[in-house]
Short mmCIF file of C-alpha atoms in Angstrom, two decimals:
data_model
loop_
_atom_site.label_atom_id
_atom_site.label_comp_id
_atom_site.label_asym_id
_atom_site.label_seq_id
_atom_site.Cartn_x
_atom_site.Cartn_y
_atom_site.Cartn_z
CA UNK A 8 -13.20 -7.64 45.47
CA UNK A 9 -11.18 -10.98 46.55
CA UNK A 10 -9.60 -12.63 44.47
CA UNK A 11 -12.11 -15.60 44.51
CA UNK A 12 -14.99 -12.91 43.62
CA UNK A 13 -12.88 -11.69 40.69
CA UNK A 14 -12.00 -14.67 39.04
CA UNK A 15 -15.49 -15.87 39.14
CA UNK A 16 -16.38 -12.58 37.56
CA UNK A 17 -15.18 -13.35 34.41
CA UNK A 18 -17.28 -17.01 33.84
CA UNK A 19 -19.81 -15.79 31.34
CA UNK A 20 -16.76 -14.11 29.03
CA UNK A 21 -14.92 -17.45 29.32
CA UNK A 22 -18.38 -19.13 28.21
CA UNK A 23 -18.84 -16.81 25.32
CA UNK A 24 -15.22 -16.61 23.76
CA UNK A 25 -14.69 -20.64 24.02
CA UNK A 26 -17.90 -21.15 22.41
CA UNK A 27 -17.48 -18.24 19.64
CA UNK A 28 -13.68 -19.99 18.83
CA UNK A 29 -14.54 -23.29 18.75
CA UNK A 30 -16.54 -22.20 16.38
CA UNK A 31 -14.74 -19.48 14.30
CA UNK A 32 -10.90 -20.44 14.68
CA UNK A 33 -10.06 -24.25 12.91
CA UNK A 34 -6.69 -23.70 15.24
CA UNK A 35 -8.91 -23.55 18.54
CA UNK A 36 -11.44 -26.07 17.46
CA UNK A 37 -8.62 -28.59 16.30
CA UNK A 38 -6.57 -27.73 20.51
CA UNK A 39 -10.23 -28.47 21.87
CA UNK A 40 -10.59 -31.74 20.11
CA UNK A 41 -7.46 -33.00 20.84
CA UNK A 42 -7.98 -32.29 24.39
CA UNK A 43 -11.46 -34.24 23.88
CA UNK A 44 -13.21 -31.19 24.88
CA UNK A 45 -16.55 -29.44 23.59
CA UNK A 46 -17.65 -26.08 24.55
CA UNK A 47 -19.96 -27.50 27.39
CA UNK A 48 -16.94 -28.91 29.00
CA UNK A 49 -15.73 -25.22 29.65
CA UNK A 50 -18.70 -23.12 32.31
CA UNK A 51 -16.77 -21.19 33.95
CA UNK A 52 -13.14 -19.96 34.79
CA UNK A 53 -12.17 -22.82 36.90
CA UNK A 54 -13.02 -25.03 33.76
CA UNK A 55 -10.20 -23.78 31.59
CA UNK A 56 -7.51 -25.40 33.35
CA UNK A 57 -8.99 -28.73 31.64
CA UNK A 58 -7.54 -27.01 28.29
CA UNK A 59 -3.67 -27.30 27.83
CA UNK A 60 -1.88 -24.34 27.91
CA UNK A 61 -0.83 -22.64 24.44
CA UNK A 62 3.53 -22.04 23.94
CA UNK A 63 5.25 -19.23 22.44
CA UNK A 64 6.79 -22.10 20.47
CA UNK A 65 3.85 -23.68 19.71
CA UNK A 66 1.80 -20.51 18.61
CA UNK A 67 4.84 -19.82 15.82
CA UNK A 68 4.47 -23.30 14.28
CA UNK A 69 0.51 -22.34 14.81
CA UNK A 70 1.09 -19.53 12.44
CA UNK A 71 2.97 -20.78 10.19
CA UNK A 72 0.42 -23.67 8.97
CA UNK A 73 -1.31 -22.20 6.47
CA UNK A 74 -4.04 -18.55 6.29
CA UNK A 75 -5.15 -16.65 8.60
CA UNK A 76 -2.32 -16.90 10.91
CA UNK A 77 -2.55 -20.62 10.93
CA UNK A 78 -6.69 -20.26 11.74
CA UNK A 79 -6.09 -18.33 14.87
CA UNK A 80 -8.17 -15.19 13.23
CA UNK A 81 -11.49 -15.33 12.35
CA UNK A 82 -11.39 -11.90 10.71
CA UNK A 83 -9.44 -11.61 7.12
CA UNK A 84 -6.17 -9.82 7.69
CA UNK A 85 -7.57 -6.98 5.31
CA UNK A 86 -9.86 -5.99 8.42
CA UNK A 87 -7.06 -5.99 10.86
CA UNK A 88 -5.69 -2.20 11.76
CA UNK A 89 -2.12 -3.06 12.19
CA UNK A 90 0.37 -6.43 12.06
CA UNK A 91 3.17 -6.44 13.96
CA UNK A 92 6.11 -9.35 14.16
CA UNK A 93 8.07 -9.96 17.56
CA UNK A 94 11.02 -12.23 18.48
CA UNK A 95 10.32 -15.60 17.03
CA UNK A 96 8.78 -15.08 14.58
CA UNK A 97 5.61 -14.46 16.36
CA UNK A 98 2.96 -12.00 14.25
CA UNK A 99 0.80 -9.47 16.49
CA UNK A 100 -2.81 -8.66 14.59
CA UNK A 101 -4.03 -5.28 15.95
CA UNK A 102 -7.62 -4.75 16.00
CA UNK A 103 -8.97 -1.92 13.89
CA UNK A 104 -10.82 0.04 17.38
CA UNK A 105 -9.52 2.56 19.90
CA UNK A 106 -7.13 1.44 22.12
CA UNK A 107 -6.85 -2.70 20.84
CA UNK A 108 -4.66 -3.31 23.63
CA UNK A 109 -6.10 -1.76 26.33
CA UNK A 110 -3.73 0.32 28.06
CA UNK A 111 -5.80 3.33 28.69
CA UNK A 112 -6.41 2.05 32.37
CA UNK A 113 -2.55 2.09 33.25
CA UNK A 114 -1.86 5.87 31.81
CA UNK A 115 -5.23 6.84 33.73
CA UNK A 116 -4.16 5.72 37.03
CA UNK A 117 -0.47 7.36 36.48
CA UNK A 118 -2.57 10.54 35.87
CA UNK A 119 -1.99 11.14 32.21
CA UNK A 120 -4.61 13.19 31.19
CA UNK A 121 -5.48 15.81 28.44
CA UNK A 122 -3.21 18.10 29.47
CA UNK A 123 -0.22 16.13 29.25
CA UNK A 124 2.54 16.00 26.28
CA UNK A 125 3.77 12.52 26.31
CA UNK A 126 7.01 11.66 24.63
CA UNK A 127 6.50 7.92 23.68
CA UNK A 128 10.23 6.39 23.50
CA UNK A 129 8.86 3.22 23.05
CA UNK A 130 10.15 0.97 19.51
CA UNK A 131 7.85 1.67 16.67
CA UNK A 132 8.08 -0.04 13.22
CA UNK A 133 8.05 -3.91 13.10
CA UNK A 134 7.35 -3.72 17.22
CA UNK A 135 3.83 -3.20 18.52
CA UNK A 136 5.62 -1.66 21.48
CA UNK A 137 5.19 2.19 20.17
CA UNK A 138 1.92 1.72 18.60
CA UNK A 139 0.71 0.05 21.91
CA UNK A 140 1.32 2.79 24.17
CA UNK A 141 0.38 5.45 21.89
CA UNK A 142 -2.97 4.25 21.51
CA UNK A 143 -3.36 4.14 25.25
CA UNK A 144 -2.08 7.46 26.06
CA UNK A 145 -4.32 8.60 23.31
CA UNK A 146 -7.04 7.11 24.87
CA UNK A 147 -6.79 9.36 27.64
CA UNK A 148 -6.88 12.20 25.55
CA UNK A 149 -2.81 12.87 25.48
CA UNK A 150 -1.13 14.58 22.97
CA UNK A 151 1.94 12.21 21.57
CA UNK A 152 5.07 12.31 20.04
CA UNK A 153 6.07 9.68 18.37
CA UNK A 154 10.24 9.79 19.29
CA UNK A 155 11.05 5.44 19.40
CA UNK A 156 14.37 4.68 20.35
CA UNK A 157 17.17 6.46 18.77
CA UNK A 158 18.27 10.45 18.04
CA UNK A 159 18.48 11.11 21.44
CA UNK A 160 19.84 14.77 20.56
CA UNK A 161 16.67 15.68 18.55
CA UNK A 162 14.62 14.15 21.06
CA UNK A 163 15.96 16.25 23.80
CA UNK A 164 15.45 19.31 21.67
CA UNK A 165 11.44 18.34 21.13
CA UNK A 166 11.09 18.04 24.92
CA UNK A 167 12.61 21.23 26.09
CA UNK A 168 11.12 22.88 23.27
CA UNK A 169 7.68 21.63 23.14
CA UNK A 170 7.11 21.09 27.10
CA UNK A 171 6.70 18.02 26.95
CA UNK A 172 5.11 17.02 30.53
CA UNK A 173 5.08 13.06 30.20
CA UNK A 174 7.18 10.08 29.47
CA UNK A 175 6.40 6.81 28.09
CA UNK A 176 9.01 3.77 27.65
CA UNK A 177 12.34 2.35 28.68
CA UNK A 178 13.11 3.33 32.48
CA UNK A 179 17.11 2.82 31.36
CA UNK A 180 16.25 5.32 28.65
CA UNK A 181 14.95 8.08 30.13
CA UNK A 182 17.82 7.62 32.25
CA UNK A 183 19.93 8.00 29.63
CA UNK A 184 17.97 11.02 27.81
CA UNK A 185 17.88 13.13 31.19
CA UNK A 186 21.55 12.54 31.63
CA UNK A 187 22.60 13.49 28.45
CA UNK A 188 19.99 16.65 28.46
CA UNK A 189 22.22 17.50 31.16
CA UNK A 190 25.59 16.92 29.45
CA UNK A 191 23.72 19.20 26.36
CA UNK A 192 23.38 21.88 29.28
CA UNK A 193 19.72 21.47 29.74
CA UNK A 194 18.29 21.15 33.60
CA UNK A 195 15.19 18.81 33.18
CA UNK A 196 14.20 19.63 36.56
CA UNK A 197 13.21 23.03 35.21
CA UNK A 198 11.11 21.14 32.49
CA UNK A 199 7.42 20.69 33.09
CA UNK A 200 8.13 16.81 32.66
CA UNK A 201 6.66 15.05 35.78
CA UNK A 202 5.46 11.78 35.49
CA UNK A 203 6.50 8.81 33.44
CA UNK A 204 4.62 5.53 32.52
CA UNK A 205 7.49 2.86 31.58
CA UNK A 206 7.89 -1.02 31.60
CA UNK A 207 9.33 -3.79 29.23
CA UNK A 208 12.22 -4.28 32.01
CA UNK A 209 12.39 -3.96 36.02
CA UNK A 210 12.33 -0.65 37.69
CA UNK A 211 14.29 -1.27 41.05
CA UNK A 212 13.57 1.17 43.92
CA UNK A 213 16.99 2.64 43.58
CA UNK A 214 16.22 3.96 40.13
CA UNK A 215 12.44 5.16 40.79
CA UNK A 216 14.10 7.25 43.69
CA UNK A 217 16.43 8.30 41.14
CA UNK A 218 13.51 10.05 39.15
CA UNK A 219 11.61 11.28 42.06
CA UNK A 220 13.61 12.93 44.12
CA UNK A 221 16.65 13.93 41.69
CA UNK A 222 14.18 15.15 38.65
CA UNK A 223 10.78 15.59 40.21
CA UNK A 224 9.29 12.87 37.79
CA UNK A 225 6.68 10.08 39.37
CA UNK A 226 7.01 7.07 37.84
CA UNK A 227 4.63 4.52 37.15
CA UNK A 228 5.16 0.86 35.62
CA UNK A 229 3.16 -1.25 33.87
CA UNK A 230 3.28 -5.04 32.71
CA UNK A 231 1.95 -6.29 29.02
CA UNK A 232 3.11 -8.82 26.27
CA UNK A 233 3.60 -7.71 22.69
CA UNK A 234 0.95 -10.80 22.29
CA UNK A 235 -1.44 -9.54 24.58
CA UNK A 236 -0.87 -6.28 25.62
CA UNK A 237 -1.82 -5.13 29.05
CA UNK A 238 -1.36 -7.91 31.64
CA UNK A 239 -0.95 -4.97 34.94
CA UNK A 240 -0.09 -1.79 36.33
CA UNK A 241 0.55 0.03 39.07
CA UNK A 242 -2.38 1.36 41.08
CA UNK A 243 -1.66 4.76 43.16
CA UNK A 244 0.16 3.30 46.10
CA UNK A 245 2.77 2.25 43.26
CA UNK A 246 2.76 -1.72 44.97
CA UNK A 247 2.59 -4.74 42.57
CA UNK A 248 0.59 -4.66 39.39
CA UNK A 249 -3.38 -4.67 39.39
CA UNK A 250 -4.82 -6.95 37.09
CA UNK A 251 -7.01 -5.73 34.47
CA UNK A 252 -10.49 -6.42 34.39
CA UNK A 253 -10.55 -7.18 30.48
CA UNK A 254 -8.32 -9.69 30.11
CA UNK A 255 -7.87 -12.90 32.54
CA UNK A 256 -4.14 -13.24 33.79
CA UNK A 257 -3.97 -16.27 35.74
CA UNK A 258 -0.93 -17.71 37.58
CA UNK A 259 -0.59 -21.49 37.02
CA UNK A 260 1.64 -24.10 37.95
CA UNK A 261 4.35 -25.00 35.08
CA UNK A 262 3.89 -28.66 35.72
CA UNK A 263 0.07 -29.15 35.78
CA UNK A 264 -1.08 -26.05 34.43
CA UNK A 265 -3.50 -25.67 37.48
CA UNK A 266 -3.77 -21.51 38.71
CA UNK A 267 -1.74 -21.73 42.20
CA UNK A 268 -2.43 -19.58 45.54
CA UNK A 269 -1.56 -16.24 46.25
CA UNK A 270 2.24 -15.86 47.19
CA UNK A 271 3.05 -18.98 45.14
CA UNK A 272 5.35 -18.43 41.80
CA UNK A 273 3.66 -19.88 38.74
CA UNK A 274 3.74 -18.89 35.04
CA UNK A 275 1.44 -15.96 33.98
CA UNK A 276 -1.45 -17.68 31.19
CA UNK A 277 -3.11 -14.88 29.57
CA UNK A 278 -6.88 -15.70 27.77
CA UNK A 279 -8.19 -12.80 25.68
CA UNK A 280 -11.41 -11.99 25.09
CA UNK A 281 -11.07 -10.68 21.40
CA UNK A 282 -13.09 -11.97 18.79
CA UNK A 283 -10.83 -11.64 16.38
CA UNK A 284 -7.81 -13.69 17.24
CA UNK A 285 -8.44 -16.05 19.51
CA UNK A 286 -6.16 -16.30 22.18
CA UNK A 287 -7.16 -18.50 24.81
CA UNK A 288 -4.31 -20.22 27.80
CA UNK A 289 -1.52 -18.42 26.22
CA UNK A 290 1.68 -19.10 28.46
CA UNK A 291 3.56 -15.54 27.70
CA UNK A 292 7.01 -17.41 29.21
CA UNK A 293 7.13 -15.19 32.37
CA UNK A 294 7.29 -16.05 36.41
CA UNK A 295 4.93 -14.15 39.24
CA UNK A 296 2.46 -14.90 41.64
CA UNK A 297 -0.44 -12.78 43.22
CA UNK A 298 -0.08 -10.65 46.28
CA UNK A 299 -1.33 -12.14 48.97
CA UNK A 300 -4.71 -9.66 49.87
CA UNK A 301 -3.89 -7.24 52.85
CA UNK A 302 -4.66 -3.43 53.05
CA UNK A 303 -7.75 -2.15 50.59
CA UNK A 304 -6.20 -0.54 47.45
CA UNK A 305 -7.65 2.28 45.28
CA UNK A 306 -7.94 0.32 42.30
CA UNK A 307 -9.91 -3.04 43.24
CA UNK A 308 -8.50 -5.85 41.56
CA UNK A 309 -5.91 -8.41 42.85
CA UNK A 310 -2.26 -7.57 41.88
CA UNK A 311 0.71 -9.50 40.32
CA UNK A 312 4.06 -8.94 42.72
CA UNK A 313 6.09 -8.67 39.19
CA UNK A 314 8.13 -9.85 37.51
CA UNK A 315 10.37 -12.98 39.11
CA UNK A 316 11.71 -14.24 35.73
CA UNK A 317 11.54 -16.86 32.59
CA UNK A 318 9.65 -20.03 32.35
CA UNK A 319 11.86 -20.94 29.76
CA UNK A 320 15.57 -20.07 28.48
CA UNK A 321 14.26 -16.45 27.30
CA UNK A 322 15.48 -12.99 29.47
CA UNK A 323 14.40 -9.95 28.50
CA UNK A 324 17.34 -7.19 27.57
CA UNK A 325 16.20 -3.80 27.03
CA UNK A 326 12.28 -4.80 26.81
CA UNK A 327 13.50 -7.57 24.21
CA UNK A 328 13.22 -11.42 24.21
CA UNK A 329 16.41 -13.12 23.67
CA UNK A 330 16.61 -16.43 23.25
CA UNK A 331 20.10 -18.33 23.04
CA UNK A 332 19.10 -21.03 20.32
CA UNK A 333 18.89 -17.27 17.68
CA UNK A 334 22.50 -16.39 19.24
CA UNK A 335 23.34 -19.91 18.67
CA UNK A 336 22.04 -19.68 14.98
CA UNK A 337 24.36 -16.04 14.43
CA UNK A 338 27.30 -17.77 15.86
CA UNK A 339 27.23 -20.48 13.95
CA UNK A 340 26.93 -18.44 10.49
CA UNK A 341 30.63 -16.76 11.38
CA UNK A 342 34.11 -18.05 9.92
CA UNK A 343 37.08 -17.73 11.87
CA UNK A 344 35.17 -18.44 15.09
CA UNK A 345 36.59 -21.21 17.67
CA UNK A 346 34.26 -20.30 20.79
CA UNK A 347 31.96 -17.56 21.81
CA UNK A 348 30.31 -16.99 25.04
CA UNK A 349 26.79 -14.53 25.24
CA UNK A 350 26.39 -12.01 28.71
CA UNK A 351 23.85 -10.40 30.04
CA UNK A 352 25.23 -7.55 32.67
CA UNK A 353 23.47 -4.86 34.31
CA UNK A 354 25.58 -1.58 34.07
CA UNK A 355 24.23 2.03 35.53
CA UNK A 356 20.64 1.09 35.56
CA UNK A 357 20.92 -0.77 31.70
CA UNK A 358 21.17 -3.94 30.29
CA UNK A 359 24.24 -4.74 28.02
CA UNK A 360 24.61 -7.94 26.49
CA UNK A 361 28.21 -8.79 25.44
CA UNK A 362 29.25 -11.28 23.43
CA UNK A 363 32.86 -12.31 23.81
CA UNK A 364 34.64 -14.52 20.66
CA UNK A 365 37.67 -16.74 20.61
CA UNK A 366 38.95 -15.80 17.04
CA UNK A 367 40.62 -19.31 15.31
CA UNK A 368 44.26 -18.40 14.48
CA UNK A 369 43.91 -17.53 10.95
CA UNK A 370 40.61 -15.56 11.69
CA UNK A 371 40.67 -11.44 10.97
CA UNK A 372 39.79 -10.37 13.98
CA UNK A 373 38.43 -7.09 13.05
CA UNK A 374 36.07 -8.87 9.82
CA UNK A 375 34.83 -11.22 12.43
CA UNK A 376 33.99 -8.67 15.61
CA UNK A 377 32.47 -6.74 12.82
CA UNK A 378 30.45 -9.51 11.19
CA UNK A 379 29.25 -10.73 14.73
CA UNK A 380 27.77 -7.35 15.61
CA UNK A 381 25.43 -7.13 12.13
CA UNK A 382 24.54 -10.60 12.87
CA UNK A 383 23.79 -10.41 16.57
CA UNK A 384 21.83 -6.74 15.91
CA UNK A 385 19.70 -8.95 12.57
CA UNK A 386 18.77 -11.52 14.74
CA UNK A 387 17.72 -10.21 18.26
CA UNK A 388 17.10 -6.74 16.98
CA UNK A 389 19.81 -5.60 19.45
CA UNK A 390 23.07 -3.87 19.74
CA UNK A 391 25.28 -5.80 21.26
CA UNK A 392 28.79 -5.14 22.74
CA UNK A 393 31.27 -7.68 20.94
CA UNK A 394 34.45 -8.19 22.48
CA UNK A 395 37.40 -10.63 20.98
CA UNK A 396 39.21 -12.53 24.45
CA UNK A 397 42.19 -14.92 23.51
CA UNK A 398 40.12 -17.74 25.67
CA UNK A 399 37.16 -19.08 27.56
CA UNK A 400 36.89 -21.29 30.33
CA UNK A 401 36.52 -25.20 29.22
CA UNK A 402 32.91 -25.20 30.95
CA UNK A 403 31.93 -21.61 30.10
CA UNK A 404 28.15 -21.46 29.31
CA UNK A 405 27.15 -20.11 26.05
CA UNK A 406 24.80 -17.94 27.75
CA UNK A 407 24.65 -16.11 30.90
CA UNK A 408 22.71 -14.16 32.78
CA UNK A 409 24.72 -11.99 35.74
CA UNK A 410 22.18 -9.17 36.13
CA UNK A 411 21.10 -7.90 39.77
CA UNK A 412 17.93 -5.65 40.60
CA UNK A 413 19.50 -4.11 43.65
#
């Protein structure tokens, strides 16, 4: 299918869900009117870019006016499965079916299956990251353990003990666990573990060779939004992301909104097609373009390139959002604090983010590294490597990002 062909496809959905919001969701109705648009206005696909594109920072002041997550849902939150809360605060309503976020397509075409054992290192709890994944690899008819991040000893145990034959999260994390099943005197390469599903961060070559040819594990990645769940995944020549065929990623131009040409960088505007929450020309604050069409692929639909960075100020560290204004907001809660200066570094295949302080003279240094770690880890959700430097540089940036994808 060209890419032409498969945008087209999806006219009638975009008929359906703009009509069904407009009517359903005050929030959607009141973002038509202002754009003086009715539901006629909006036929087909190419219509939508007449509708101005929906901010992370405008879908948390959304939420917070009033009910119903500001009148985005059209369901009462009593019929809603799950609610999760990511970085801003943005809230996450799961839908109460199988597989609400639709990843079953990605774990299908990295072979998961029903005889697979998947260890799901993903972050559970306030996160919609674990949840997410499990329900796809579910939907394929795995068997899951629920691990998240953290007890890396115990989950080492469970996955020589149990044969676990499949890995889903962090790339940097299995990393980590096969190194230190190693150090634990464990050879993974006599495990039955061989294939992994991960995403949330970039997977240079260097570290998918890693996998493949050190441990025997094929490695597949995947692209979603804790918004919106899946946005691509890798097909089985393991080349740029294929686009799913239930949800509409577009790639539009950050100036006029308009979806740009293959091979052009844009910003990746997500519409769902859940009744629900309506969640129509959602900007998720990323950078890619489509691959321009050359040799047929297995899997039919066009395919993002990846990942080629932030709209906005946001990077992702370890799979999470981190916005300087919140690392702002820490610093400025500490005493004893003359200057402070936030980096992001990539170190052995893993993001670190250190934040170095200037203590004032009659600071305790010790009280304030201390105080700057619990509020750094309360407000990004991180750990974060705080180190105390007698100075900065008069123009040093409050926030840098030095990370490579060699």
């Amino acid at each position: 299918m060209n890419i032409e062909a498969f945008y087209a496809s999806f006219d009638q959905r975009v008929r359906e869900i703009v009509a069904f919001g407009y009517e359903h969701s005050p929030a959607f109705r009141q973002r038509m009117d202002s754009a003086g648009l009715t539901p006629s206005d909006i036929q087909t696909t190419a219509d939508l870019s007449r509708l101005p594109i929906l901010r992370k920072e405008q879908l948390v002041e959304l939420q917070r006016q009033g009910p119903q997550l500001g009148g985005m849902l059209t369901v009462p939150l009593s019929r809603l499965r799950r609610i999760f809360q990511s970085p801003g605060p943005i809230y996450d309503p799961e839908s109460d079916e199988p597989d609400p976020w639709r990843w079953a397509p990605a774990f299908r075409a990295a072979g998961f299956g029903p005889d697979d054992i998947v260890i799901n290192c993903f972050g559970y709890h306030l996160t919609p990251a674990g949840v997410m994944f499990e329900e796809g690899a579910r939907a394929v008819g795995c068997a899951v353990i629920p691990a998240g991040v953290g007890n890396q000893a115990q989950q080492i145990e469970v996955m020589a003990q149990l044969g676990v034959t499949a890995y889903a999260g962090l790339p940097s994390y299995l990393k980590t666990l096969l190194e230190r099943a190693v150090e634990a005197g464990h050879d993974p390469r006599t495990w039955p573990l061989n294939k992994a599903f991960v995403a949330a961060e970039p997977l240079p070559p260097s570290l998918r060779a890693l996998f493949e040819e050190q441990y025997g594990i094929l490695v597949y990645d995947g692209y979603g939004t804790a918004e919106t769940g899946n946005l691509g995944y890798n097909g089985p020549e393991r080349q740029g992301w294929h686009l799913p065929e239930d949800a509409l990623v577009q790639i539009c131009d950050l100036n006029t909104g308009e979806p740009v040409p293959p091979g052009q960088t844009g910003e990746v505007v997500v519409t769902l097609f859940r009744r629900d929450y309506i969640l129509i020309r959602f900007a998720v604050g990323d950078l890619s373009a489509l691959m321009e069409p050359t040799t047929a692929t297995v899997i039919q639909t066009p395919r993002l390139v990846g990942w080629l960075g932030r709209s906005g100020e946001s990077v992702k560290v370890r799979g999470l959002f981190v916005h300087p204004r919140h690392i702002a907001e820490a610093m400025r809660r500490m005493t004893g604090l003359q200057a402070y200066q936030a980096v992001v570094v990539r170190e052995n295949h893993r993001d670190e983010l250190i934040c170095r302080l200037v203590p004032t003279a009659d600071a305790d240094p010790a009280h304030l590294r201390d105080s700057a770690a619990q509020a750094l880890h309360e407000a990004l959700k991180l750990h974060c490597r705080v180190e105390l430097v007698s100075d900065l540089p008069a123009d040093a940036k409050p926030f840098v990002d030095l990370r490579t994808w060699d």
